[in-house]
Amino acid sequence: MEKKWWHKKCAYQIYPKSFLDTNGDGIGDLKGIINKLDYLKGLGVDFIWLSPVYPSPMKDNGYDISDYYGIDPAFGTMEEMDRLIAEAKKRDMGIIMDLVVNHSSDQHKWFREAVKNPEGKYGKYYYIMDGKDQNPPNNWRSYFGGSVWEKLPGYENKFYLHLFAKEQPDLNWENEELREEIYKMVNWWLEKGLAGFRIDAIINIKKDLTWQSFEADGPDGLCGIQNMLKNAKGVGVFLRELRDRCFRPHDAFTVGEVFDITEDQLEEFAGDNGYFSSMFAFGHCMTGHEGSYWHEYRPVDFKEWRARIFQDQVRTAGLVYESNIIENHDEPRGASNFIPEEDYGFPSVSALAAISILQHGLPFLYQGQEIGMTNCRFESIEEYDDISTKDCYQAAILAGLTKEEALESCYRYSRDNARTPMQWNSSKNAGFTAGTPWLKVNPNYRSINVAAQEKEYGSILNYYKRLLAFRKSEEYGDLFAYGSFQSAYEDTENILAFFREDDTKKILVLCNYSSKESSVVLKEEYNNIIFVNYPKVTQIGNTQKLLPYQLIVAEYEK
Ligand code: TEU
Ligand code: CA
């Protein structure tokens, strides 16, 4: 693998709406992000990915963009965005924006023009098709439930395509004019000084142009979009053009949100000459995802989770530099998802952190992860804001679950778990806002918050700082970025372990990922311990004793 300028960096995702509100309207803003740049620098962050801050009717919290060249007044102004980019640069940090170009908002001027004149120029920016006797053209189900087809306002038999919400009409990438508009916009942002983009839902831009229906997979008579994705060939043509016209000339860092590709496409997407610099390693996040709705999911099984991590590390070795996460704005909190509730605490959260950060790939943190923020219980479905949560709740009720059971599945998997306001301190609303927060604050902010953890040497926050410094250190930075990955001690119960090795160094990350004490008979003796999450490390003969969730990083003679 070729060495790239961004390989030894660390990234952090901000969900702006929930990060820090500086004007008391209950919504986080760009000024809030500028205020916290030193905090992020101190944590060890080099790249900041902002979830969308463009003008938006907020039907999907900014993933429905009505103007690609602006900033939503709720977040601030373009001057503030320029200042954010400049202030970040001063600190040797890069800003990455979300590139949401599978769809626009239905309030974008292109779509409004398309409604006025479907046969005209802007009608061709979208997918507008005639129905079958006023019924939708086919039976594809949108990601947020219901048909992907919505009647074009004012027409009896014309429908437009939306793979996500009906307020998110899909853009027609087959149309060269539309593609040119997008490239112009991407270049405009890169010329402003952005470091790059996180690329939203990108696999969906290529459609199955036969528009065929598939066998229904639910009582609604519809079929999941995965069927059509399998039959949609040629997304690479668009992605290559996007790369060559925009990303390459600016040497931008890009990370794709890529689902539904096969193993043999990994290199094509994010290898040395891939469409993107990197892509998220989602495999382990899908542990237990059976069926399409949350109430069908099963809690994370340790062995399956570990196998998924290893599979991903092995198949990308030497080919792809993935971006590693334990959570994001669409996922439950990692500390709730990958740790049984009764085991939550410093040992488990710190172990999970090191397992993620010390793998091969780019470490990506999500806001609040660095203090161990958890899922949040909401009392009723009305308290939730997220469109996907409402859909999954409905599906659970339709499947015969009680309200309590349906709410329980939202507690486990709702996207709003990660979207509750950032917990800065123990004052009202966790110091997030002086007003009324747009979404409930997790009541555990009194004990889990940044201010308290900054004061405590042994906090999760200070541990994350040490962990990122270790990962990026002069001494071990190359090993973590480029060293090989080899799983270890898979036969010992509850152990998650792997070697990282290069020409000059060899280390073992060894963790007892359980609430019971454990021990490992070491096959090879190590030289010294270089990183820990417990003060004391006990070895008797060649047996390494491990307390609950104890993790050690040991170095070998080389
Ligand atoms: O998510 C794309 C995606 O594939 C989603 O279906 C995801 O699996 C879903 O959020 C699970 O509930 C991206 C964004 O990350 C997400 O926030 C947006 O809602 C979506 O695109 C539409 O822009
Ligand atoms: Ca605000």
PDB file of C-alpha atoms and ligand atoms in Angstrom, residues 20-30 73-75 433, ligand 2:
ATOM      1  CA  LEU A  20     -22.637  23.044  21.417  1.00  0.00           C
ATOM      2  CA  ASP A  21     -25.231  25.820  21.251  1.00  0.00           C
ATOM      3  CA  THR A  22     -23.865  29.339  21.734  1.00  0.00           C
ATOM      4  CA  ASN A  23     -26.993  31.472  21.219  1.00  0.00           C
ATOM      5  CA  GLY A  24     -29.566  29.674  23.362  1.00  0.00           C
ATOM      6  CA  ASP A  25     -31.871  28.480  20.572  1.00  0.00           C
ATOM      7  CA  GLY A  26     -31.362  24.863  21.630  1.00  0.00           C
ATOM      8  CA  ILE A  27     -29.479  23.955  18.438  1.00  0.00           C
ATOM      9  CA  GLY A  28     -25.740  23.456  18.247  1.00  0.00           C
ATOM     10  CA  ASP A  29     -23.923  25.833  15.902  1.00  0.00           C
ATOM     11  CA  LEU A  30     -20.680  26.584  14.067  1.00  0.00           C
ATOM     12  CA  PRO A  73     -29.065  29.913   9.572  1.00  0.00           C
ATOM     13  CA  ALA A  74     -29.723  27.580  12.510  1.00  0.00           C
ATOM     14  CA  PHE A  75     -26.017  26.666  12.361  1.00  0.00           C
ATOM     15  CA  THR A 433     -27.459  25.070  25.731  1.00  0.00           C
TER      16      THR A 433
HETATM   17 CA    CA B   2     -27.603  27.732  18.336  1.00  0.00          CA
END
